[in-house]
Coordinates of C-alpha atoms and ligand atoms in Angstrom, one line a residue:
X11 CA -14.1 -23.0 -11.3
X12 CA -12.0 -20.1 -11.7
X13 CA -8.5 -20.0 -13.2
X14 CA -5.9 -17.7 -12.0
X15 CA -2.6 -17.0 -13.4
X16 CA 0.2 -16.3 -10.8
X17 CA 3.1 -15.8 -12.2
X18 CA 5.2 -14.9 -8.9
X19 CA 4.9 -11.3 -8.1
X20 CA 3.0 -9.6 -5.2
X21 CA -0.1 -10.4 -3.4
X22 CA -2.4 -12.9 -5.2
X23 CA -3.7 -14.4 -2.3
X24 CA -5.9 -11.1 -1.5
X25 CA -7.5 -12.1 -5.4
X26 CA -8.0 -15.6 -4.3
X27 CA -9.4 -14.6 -0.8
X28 CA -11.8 -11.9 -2.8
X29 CA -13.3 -14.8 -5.3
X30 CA -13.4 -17.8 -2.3
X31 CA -15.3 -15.2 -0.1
X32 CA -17.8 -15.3 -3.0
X33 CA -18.1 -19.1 -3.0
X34 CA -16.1 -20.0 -6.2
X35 CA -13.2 -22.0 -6.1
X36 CA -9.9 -21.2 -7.4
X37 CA -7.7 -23.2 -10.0
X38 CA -3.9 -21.5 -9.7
X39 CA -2.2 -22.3 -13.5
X40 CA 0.5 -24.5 -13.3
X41 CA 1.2 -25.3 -16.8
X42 CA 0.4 -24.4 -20.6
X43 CA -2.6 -27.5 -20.1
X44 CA -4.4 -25.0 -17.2
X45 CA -5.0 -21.9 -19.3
X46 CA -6.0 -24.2 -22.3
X47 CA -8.4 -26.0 -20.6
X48 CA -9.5 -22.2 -18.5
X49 CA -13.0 -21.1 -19.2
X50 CA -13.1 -18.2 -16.5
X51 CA -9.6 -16.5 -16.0
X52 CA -8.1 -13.8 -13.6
X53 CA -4.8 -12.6 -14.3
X54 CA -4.0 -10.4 -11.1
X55 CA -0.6 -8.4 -12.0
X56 CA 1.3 -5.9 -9.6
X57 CA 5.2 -5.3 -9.8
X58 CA 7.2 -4.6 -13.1
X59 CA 6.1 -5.1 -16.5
X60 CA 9.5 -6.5 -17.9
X61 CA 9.6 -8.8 -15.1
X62 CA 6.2 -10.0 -15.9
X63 CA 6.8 -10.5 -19.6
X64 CA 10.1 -12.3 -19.3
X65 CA 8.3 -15.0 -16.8
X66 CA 5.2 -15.3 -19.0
X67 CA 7.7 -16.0 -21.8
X68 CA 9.8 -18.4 -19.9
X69 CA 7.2 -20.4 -19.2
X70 CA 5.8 -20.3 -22.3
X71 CA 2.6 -19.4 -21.6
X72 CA 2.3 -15.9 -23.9
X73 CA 1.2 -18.0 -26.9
X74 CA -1.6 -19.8 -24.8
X75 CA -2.5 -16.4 -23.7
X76 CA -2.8 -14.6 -26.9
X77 CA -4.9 -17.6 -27.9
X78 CA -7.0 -17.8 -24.8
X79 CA -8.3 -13.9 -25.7
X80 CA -8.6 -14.5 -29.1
X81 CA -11.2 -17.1 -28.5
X82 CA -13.3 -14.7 -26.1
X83 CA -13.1 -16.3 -23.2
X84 CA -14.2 -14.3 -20.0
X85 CA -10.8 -12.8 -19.1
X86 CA -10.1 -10.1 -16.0
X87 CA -7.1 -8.5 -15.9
X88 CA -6.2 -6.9 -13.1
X89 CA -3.3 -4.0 -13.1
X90 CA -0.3 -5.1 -14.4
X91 CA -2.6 -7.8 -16.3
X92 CA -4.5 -4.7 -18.2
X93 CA -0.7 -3.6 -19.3
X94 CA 0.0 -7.2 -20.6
X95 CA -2.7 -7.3 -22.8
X96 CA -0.9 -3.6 -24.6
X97 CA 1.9 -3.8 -27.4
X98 CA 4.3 -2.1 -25.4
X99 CA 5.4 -0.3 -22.1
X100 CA 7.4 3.0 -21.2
X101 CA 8.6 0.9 -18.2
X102 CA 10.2 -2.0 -20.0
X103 CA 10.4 -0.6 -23.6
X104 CA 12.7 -3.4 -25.1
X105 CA 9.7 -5.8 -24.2
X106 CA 6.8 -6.7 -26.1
X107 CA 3.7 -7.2 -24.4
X108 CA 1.0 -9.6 -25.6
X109 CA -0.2 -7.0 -27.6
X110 CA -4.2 -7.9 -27.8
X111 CA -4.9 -4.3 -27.2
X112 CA -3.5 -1.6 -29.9
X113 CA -1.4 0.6 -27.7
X114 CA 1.2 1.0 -25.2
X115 CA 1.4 2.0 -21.7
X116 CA 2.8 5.4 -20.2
X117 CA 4.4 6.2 -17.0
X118 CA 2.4 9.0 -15.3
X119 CA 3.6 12.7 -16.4
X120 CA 1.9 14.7 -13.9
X121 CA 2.8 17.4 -11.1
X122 CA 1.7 14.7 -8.9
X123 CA 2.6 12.2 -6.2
X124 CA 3.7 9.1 -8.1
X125 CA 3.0 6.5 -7.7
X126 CA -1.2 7.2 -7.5
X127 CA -1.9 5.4 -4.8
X128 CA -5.1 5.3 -3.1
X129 CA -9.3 5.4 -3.6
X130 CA -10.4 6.9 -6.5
X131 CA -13.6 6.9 -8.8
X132 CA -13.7 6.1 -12.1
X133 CA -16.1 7.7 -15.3
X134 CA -18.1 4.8 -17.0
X135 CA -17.7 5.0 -20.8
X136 CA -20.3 1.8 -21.8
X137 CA -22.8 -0.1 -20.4
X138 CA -21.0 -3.1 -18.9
X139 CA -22.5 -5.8 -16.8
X140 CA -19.3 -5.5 -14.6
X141 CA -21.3 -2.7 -13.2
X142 CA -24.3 -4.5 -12.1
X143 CA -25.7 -3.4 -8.8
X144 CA -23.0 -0.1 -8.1
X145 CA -24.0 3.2 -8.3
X146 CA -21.2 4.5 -10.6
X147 CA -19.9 6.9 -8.1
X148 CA -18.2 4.2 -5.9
X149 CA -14.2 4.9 -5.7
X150 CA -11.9 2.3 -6.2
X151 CA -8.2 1.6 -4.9
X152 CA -5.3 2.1 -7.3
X153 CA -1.7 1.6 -7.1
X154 CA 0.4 2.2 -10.1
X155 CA 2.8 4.7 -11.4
X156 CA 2.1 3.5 -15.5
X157 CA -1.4 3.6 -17.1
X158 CA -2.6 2.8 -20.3
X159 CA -3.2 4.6 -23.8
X160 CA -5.6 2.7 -26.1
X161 CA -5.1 3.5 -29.8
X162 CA -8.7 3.2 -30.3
X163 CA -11.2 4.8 -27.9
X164 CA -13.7 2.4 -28.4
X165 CA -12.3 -0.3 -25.8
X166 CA -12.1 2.4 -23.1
X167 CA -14.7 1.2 -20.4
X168 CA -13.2 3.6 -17.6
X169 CA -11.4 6.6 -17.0
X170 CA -10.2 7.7 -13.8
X171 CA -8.5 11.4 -13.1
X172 CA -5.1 11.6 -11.8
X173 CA -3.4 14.4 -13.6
X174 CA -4.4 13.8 -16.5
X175 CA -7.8 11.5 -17.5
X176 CA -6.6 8.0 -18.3
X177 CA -8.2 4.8 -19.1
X178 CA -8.9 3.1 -15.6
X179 CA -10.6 0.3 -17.8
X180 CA -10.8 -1.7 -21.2
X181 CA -13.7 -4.3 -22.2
X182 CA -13.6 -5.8 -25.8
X183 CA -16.2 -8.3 -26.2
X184 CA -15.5 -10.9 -22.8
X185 CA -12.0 -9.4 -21.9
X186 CA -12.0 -6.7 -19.5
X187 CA -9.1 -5.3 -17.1
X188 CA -9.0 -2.8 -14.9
X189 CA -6.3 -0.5 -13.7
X190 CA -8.0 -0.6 -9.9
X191 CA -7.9 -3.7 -7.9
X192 CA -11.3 -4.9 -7.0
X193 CA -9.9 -7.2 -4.7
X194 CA -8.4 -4.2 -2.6
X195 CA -11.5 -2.3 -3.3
X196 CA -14.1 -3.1 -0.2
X197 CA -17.7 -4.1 -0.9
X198 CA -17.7 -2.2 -4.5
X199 CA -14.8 -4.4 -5.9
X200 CA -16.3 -7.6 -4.0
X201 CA -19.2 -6.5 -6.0
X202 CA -17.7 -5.8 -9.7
X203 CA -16.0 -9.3 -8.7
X204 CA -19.1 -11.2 -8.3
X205 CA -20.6 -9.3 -11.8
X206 CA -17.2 -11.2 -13.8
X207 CA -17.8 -14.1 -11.8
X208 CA -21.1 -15.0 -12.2
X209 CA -22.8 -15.2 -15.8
X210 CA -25.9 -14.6 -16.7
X211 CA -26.4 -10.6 -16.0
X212 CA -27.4 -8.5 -18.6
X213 CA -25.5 -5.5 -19.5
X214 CA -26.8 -2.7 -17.5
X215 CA -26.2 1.5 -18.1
X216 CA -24.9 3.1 -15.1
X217 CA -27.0 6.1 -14.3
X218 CA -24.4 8.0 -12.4
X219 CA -22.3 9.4 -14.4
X220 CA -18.8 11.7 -12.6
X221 CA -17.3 14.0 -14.9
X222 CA -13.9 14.2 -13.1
X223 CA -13.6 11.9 -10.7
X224 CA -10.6 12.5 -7.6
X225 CA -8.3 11.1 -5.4
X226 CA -9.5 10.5 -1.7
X227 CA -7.6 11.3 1.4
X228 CA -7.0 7.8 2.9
X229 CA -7.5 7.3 7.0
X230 CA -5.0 4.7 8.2
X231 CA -5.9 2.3 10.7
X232 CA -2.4 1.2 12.5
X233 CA -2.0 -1.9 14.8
X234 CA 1.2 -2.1 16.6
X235 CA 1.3 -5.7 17.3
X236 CA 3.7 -8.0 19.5
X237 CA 3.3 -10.9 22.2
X238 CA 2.5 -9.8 25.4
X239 CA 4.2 -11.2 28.8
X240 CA 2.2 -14.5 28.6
X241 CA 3.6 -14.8 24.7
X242 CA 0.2 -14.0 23.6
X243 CA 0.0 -11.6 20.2
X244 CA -1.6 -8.3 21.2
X245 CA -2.3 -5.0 19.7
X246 CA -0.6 -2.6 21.9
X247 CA -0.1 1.4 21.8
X248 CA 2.4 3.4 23.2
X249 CA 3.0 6.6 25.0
X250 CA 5.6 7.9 22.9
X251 CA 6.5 4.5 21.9
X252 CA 6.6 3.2 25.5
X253 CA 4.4 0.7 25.7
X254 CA 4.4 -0.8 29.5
X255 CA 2.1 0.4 31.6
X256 CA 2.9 -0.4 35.7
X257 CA 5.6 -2.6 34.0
X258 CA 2.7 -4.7 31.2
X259 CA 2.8 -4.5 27.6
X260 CA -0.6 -3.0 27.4
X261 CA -3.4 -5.0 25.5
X262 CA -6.0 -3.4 23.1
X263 CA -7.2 -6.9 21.4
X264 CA -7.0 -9.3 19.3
X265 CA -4.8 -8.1 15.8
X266 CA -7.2 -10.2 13.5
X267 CA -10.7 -9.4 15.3
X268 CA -9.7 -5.4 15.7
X269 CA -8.4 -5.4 11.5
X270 CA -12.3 -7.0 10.6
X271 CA -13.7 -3.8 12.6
X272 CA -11.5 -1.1 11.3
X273 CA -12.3 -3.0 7.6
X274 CA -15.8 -2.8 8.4
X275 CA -16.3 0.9 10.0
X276 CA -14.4 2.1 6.5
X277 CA -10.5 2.1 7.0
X278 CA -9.2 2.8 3.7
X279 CA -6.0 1.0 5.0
X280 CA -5.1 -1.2 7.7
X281 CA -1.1 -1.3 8.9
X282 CA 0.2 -3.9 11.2
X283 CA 3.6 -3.0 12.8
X284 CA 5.1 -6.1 14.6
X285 CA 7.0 -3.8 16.9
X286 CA 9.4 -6.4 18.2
X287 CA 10.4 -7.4 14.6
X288 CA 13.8 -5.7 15.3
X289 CA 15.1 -8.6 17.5
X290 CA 12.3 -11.6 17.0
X291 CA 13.1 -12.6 13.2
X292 CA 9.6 -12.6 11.5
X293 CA 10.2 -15.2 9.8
X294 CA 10.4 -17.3 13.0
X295 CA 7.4 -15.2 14.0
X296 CA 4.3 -17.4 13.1
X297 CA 1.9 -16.1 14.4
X298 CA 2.2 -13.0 13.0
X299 CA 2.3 -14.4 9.5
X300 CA -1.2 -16.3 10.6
X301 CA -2.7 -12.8 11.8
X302 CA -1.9 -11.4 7.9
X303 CA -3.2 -15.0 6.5
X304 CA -6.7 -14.5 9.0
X305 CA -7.0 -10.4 7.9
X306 CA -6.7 -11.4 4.5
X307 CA -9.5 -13.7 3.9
X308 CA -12.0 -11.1 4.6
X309 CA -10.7 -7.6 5.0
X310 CA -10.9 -6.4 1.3
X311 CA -8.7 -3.5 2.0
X312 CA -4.5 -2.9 1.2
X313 CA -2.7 -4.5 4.1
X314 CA 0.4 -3.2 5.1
X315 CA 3.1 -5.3 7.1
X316 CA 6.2 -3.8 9.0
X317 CA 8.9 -4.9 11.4
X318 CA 12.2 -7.2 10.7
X319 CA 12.3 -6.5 7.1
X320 CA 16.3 -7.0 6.9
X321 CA 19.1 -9.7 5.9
X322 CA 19.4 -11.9 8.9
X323 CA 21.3 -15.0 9.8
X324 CA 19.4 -17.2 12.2
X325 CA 21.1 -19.5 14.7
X326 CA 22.0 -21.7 12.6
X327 CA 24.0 -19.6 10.4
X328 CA 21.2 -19.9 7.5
X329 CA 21.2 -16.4 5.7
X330 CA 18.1 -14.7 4.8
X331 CA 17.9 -11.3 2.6
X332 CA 15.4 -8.9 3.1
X333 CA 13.7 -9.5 0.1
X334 CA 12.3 -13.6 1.1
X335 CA 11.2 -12.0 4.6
X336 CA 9.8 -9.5 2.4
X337 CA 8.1 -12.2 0.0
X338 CA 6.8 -14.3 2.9
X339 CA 5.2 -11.2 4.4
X340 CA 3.2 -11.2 0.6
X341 CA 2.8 -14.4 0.8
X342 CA 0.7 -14.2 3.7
X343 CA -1.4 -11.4 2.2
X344 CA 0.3 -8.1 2.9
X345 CA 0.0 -5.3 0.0
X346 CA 2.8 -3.7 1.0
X347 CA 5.8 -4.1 3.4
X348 CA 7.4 -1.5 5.6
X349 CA 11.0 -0.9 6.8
X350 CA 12.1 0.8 9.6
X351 CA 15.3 0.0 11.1
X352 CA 16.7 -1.3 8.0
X353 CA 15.9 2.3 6.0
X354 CA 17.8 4.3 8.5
X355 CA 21.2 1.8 8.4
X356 CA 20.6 1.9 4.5
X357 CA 20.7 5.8 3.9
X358 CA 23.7 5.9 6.5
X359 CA 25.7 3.8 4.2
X360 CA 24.8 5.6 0.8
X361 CA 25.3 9.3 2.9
X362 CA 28.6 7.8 3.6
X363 CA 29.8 6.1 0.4
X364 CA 27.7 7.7 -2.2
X365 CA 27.1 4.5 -3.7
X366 CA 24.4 3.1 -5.2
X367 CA 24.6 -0.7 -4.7
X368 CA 21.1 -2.5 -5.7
X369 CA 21.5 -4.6 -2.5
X370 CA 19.8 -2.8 0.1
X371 CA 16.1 -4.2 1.6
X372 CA 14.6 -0.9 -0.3
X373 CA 15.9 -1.7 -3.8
X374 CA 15.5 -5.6 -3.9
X375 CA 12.2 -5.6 -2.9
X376 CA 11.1 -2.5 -5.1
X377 CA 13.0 -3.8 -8.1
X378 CA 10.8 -7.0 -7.8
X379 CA 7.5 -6.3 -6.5
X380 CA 7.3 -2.6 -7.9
X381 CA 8.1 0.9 -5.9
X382 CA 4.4 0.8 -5.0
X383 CA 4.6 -1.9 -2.0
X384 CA 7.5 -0.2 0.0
X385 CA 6.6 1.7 2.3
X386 CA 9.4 3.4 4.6
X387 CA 8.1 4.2 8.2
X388 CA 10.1 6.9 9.7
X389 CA 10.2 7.2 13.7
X390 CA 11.5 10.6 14.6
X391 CA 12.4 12.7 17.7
X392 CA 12.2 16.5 17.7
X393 CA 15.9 17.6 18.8
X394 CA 16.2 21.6 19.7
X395 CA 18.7 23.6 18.4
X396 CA 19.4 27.4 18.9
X397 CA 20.4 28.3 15.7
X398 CA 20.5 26.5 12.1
X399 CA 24.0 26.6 12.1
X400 CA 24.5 24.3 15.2
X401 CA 23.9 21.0 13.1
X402 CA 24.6 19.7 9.8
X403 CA 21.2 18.9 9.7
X404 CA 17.8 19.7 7.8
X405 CA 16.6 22.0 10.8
X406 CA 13.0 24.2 10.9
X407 CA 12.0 27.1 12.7
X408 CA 9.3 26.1 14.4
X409 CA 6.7 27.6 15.9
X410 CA 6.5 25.6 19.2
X411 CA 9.7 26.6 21.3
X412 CA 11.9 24.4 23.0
X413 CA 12.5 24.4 27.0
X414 CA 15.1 26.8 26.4
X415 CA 13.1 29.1 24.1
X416 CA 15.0 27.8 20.6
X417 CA 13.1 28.4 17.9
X418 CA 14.7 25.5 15.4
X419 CA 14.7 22.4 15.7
X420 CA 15.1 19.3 13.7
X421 CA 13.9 15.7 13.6
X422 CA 16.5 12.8 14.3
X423 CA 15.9 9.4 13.2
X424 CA 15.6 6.9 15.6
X425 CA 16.0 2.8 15.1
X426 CA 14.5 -0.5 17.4
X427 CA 11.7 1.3 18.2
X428 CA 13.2 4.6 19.1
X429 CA 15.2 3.1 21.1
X430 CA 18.8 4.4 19.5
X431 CA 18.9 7.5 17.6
X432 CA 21.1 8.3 14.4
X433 CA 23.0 10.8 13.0
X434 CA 20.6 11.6 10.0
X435 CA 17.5 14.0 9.9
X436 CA 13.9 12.4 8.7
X437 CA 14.0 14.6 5.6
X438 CA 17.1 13.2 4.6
X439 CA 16.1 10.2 5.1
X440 CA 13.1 10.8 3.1
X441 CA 15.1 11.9 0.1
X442 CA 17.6 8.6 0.6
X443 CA 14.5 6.5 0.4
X444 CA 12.8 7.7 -2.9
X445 CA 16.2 7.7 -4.4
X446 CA 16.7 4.3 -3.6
X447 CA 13.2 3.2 -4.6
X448 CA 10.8 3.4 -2.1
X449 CA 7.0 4.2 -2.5
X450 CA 5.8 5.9 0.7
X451 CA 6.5 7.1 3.5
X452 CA 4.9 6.3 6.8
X453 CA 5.7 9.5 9.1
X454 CA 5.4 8.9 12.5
X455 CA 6.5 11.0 15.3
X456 CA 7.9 9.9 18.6
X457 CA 6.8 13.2 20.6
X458 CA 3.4 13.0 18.9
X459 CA 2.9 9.1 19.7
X460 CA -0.1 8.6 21.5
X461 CA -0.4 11.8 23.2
X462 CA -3.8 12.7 21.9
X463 CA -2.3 16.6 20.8
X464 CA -2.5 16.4 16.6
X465 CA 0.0 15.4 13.8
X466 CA 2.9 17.6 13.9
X467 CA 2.5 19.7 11.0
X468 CA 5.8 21.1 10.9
X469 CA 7.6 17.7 11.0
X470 CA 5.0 16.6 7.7
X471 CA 5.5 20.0 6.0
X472 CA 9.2 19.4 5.8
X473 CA 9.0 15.9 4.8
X474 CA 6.1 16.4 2.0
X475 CA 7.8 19.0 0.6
X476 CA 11.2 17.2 0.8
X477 CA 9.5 13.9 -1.8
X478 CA 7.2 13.4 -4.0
X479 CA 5.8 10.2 -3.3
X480 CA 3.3 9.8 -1.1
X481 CA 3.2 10.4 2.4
X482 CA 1.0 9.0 5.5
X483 CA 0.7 11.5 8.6
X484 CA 1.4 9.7 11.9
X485 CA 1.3 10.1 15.3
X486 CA -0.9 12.5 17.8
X487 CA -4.1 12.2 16.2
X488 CA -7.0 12.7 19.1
X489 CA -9.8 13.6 17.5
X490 CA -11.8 14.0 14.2
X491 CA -10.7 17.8 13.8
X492 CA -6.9 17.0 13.8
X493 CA -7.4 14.8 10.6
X494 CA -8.6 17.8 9.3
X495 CA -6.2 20.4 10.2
X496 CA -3.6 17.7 8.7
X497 CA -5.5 17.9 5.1
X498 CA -5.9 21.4 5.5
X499 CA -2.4 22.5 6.6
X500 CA -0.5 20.5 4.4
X501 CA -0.1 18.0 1.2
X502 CA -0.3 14.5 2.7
X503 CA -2.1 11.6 0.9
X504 CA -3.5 10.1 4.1
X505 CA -3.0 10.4 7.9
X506 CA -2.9 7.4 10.4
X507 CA -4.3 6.8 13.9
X508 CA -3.9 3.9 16.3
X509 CA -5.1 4.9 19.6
X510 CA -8.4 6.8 19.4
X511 CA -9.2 3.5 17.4
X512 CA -8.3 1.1 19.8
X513 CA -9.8 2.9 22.5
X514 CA -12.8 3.5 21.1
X515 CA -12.6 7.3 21.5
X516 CA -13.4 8.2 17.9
X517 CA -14.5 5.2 15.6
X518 CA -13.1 6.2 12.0
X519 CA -16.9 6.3 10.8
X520 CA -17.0 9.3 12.7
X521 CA -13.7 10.6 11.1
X522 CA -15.0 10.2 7.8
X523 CA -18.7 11.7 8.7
X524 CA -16.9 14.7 10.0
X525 CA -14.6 15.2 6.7
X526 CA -17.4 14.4 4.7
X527 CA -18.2 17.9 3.0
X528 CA -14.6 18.9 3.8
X529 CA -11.9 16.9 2.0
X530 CA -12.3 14.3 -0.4
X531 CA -12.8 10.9 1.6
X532 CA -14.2 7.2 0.2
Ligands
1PR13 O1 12.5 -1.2 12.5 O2 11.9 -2.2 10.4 O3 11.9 -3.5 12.5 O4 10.1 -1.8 12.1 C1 9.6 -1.7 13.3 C2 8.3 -0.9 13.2 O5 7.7 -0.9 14.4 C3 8.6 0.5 12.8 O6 7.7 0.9 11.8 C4 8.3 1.3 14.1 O7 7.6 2.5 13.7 C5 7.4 0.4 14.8 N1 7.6 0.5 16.3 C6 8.6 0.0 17.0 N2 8.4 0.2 18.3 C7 7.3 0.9 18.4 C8 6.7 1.3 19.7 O8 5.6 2.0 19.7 N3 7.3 1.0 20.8 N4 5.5 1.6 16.9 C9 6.7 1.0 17.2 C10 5.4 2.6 16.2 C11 4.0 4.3 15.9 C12 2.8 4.4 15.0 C13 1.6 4.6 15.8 C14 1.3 6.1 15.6 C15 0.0 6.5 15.8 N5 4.1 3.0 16.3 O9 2.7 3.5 14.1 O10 0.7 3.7 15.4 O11 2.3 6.9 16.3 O12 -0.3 6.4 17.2 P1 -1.4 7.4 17.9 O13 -2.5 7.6 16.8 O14 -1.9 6.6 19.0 O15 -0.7 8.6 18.3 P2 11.7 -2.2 11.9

């Protein structure tokens, strides 16, 4: 039996999923009396470390903690749970932590995308049963924008690169964290999971050893989702996000089924949009809670979930914020949550009031589940223009000319779907959203969609340049090459693709065989 300690924030069920799948069974801690009695305990952490500590205190577990690693127990912390075992963090410096560990934890200080999300390897300082079985070059995924400093070297396990070489890892005697998530982390985390899990193994050396290990480029694997005619939940794609063909809602599968097969060709991601989430409230939406519970359970890989994050009053006049259709989207397994619609209304108020009010969808949800799970997904629409002046606007020259031969142009947010476009530029928006808290930005492009004719590099180039965290390329992929010329031609972190996938055209295997020698890929 395996104890985990939930405390509330983020995704736990992906951790529970990851140990079930290896046939244990899972004790959640509901009292001081469960992490007493523990004899194998997980303490999965994502969100904010203040938050964390103030809930651990309130319900009183920090003194059964501290005890519980004193004694040597097997302990795995994962993320935020390696920070919890340090004296002190940059991101909550009033708190203390449970200070097992001499040292304190450090927000990144890097010319870098923060946070660092995404695959990466890590450099194995000790022999460490963990271990067993990998090669030592395997890349794990991380999501964090704080890492650890250990006063003494000696408990360091892992480091990872990222800027700067920080400690990915600590072991001291039984206890031993990790910054990564092996839950998030495909076969190699299922792997290290199974080495914790299951006693016995002796401590083996790792003969691979990296000397600077890097950041991979992720590939994306997007499924827009919504019920067809017969109120059957489809995957669908769009022409430039028209989605009826002869009148149908076009059908590329089964959301759960096509997830498993992206998981298992080597998406580094997998993004469900439930494109209909602008009028259907999600949280009346089932079925697409089921799909994230059914991906969940076996797809080992961050799961994003987008469409009707908003405040909503049902029709009964019950009020909902953003935030619990946010949580129940977690709750059902998702990593990280997307906002469309919501984003765009959002930055139109702050543009127009200046005001920084803490109760938007962006800030509630990254104040409590961390910067790291929002994602803001951007749908633009190229609009000409003949000269910069024309528009109040964050306009480009661009290369390719409009019908009347301009030669700027800039990119105007859309909402529902493209159906109703705004007043406000992507890379304004873009700059809103960071401000406000957001993680990431998912970059599609309404010209691009589906068409089979590459990213638009000019609409990414502004955008990138514009933020600095991350951003996913969307939108026009057709073929291995145009990955590429994305990486090459500009900064992103990762570039999606839905329709080459669901048609079979290029299967991401062949994505990643072709960027092999190229970029840096998992
Ligand atoms: O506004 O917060 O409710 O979120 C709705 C979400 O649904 C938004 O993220 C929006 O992008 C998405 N969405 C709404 N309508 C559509 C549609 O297609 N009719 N899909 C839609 C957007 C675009 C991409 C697509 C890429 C790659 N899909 O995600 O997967 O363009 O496609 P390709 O590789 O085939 O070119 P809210």
């Amino acid at each position: 039996m395996i104890t985990l300690l939930d405390y509330g924030a983020g995704n736990v069920r992906s951790v529970i999923n990851a140990i079930e799948s290896l046939g244990q069974k899972v004790k959640v801690v509901s009292g001081i009396d469960d992490l007493l009695s523990a004899e194998k305990l997980v303490f999965p952490g994502v969100g904010n470390f203040g938050s964390m500590m103030r809930i651990l205190n309130e319900k009183n577990y920090v003194d059964a903690l501290k005890d519980y690693l004193l004694s040597d127990r097997p302990f795995l912390g994962i993320c935020l749970g390696l920070h919890a075992l340090f004296e002190k963090s940059e991101e909550a410096p009033d708190t203390k932590g449970l200070g097992f560990i001499p040292g304190h934890v450090k927000k990144f200080d890097i010319n870098l995308s923060v946070p660092h999300i995404g695959w990466n390897g890590v450099n194995i300082k000790k022999p460490s049963r963990i271990f067993n079985g990998l090669r030592g070059d395997e890349k794990f995924y991380f999501v964090h924008s704080f890492h650890v400093v250990p006063d003494d070297d000696s408990v360091v396990l892992t480091t990872t690169n990222y800027g700067v070489e920080f400690a990915s890892g600590i072991q001291k005697g039984n206890i031993t964290a990790t910054q990564f998530h092996p839950e998030k982390s495909g076969a190699a985390g299922i792997n290290l999971l199974k080495n914790f899990l299951e006693p016995g193994s002796e401590k083996k050396a790792i003969t691979h050893v990296l000397t600077e290990t890097r950041l991979s480029k992720r590939i994306v694997a997007c499924l827009d989702v919504r019920s067809n005619d017969r109120g059957d939940l489809v995957v669908t794609k769009g022409d430039q996000y028209d989605v009826r063909e002869n009148g149908t809602v076009r059908n590329l599968g089964k959301p759960v089924e096509l997830a498993r097969t992206y998981y298992e060709q080597g998406a580094d991601e997998i993004t469900f949009l439930n494109i209909t989430g602008f009028r259907d409230f999600p949280l009346e939406d089932i079925p697409m809670m089921d799909v994230l519970k059914q991906t969940s359970k076996n797809v080992f890989v961050p799961l994003t979930i987008g469409g009707g994050i908003r405040d909503y009053t049902d029709k009964h006049g019950r009020k909902y914020t953003a935030l619990e259709v946010a949580t129940e989207y977690f709750r059902s397994g998702a990593d990280k949550i997307s906002i469309g619609s919501d984003a765009v209304l959002t930055a139109e108020a702050y543009l127009r009031t200046g005001k920084i009010t803490g109760k938007s969808s962006i800030e509630q949800i990254s104040m409590v589940y961390g910067a790291q799970a929002v994602v803001i997904s951007i749908d633009p629409r190229r609009v000409y223009v003949s000269s910069p002046d024309d528009v109040g606007h964050h306009v480009i020259e661009t290369k390719i000319a409009g019908p009347d031969g301009e030669r700027y142009c800039w990119y105007q947010c859309t909402i529902k779907g493209g159906r109703e476009g705004r007043d406000l530029d992507a890379v304004t928006l873009a700059e809103v959203c960071e401000k406000l808290g957001a993680g990431e930005i998912l970059l599609n492009c309404i010209d691009k969609d589906g068409t089979n004719s590459g990213f638009d590099i000019e609409l990414v180039n502004a955008v990138r340049s514009a933020v600095t965290i991350p951003v996913i390329a969307s939108s026009g992929a057709g073929c291995a090459e145009h990955f590429y010329e994305v990486f090459a031609e500009t900064d992103v972190e990762s570039a999606l693709a839905a329709g080459i996938f669901h048609r079979k055209e290029v299967p991401i295997s062949d994505v990643k065989s072709y960027l092999r020698d190229k970029v840096e890929i998992r």
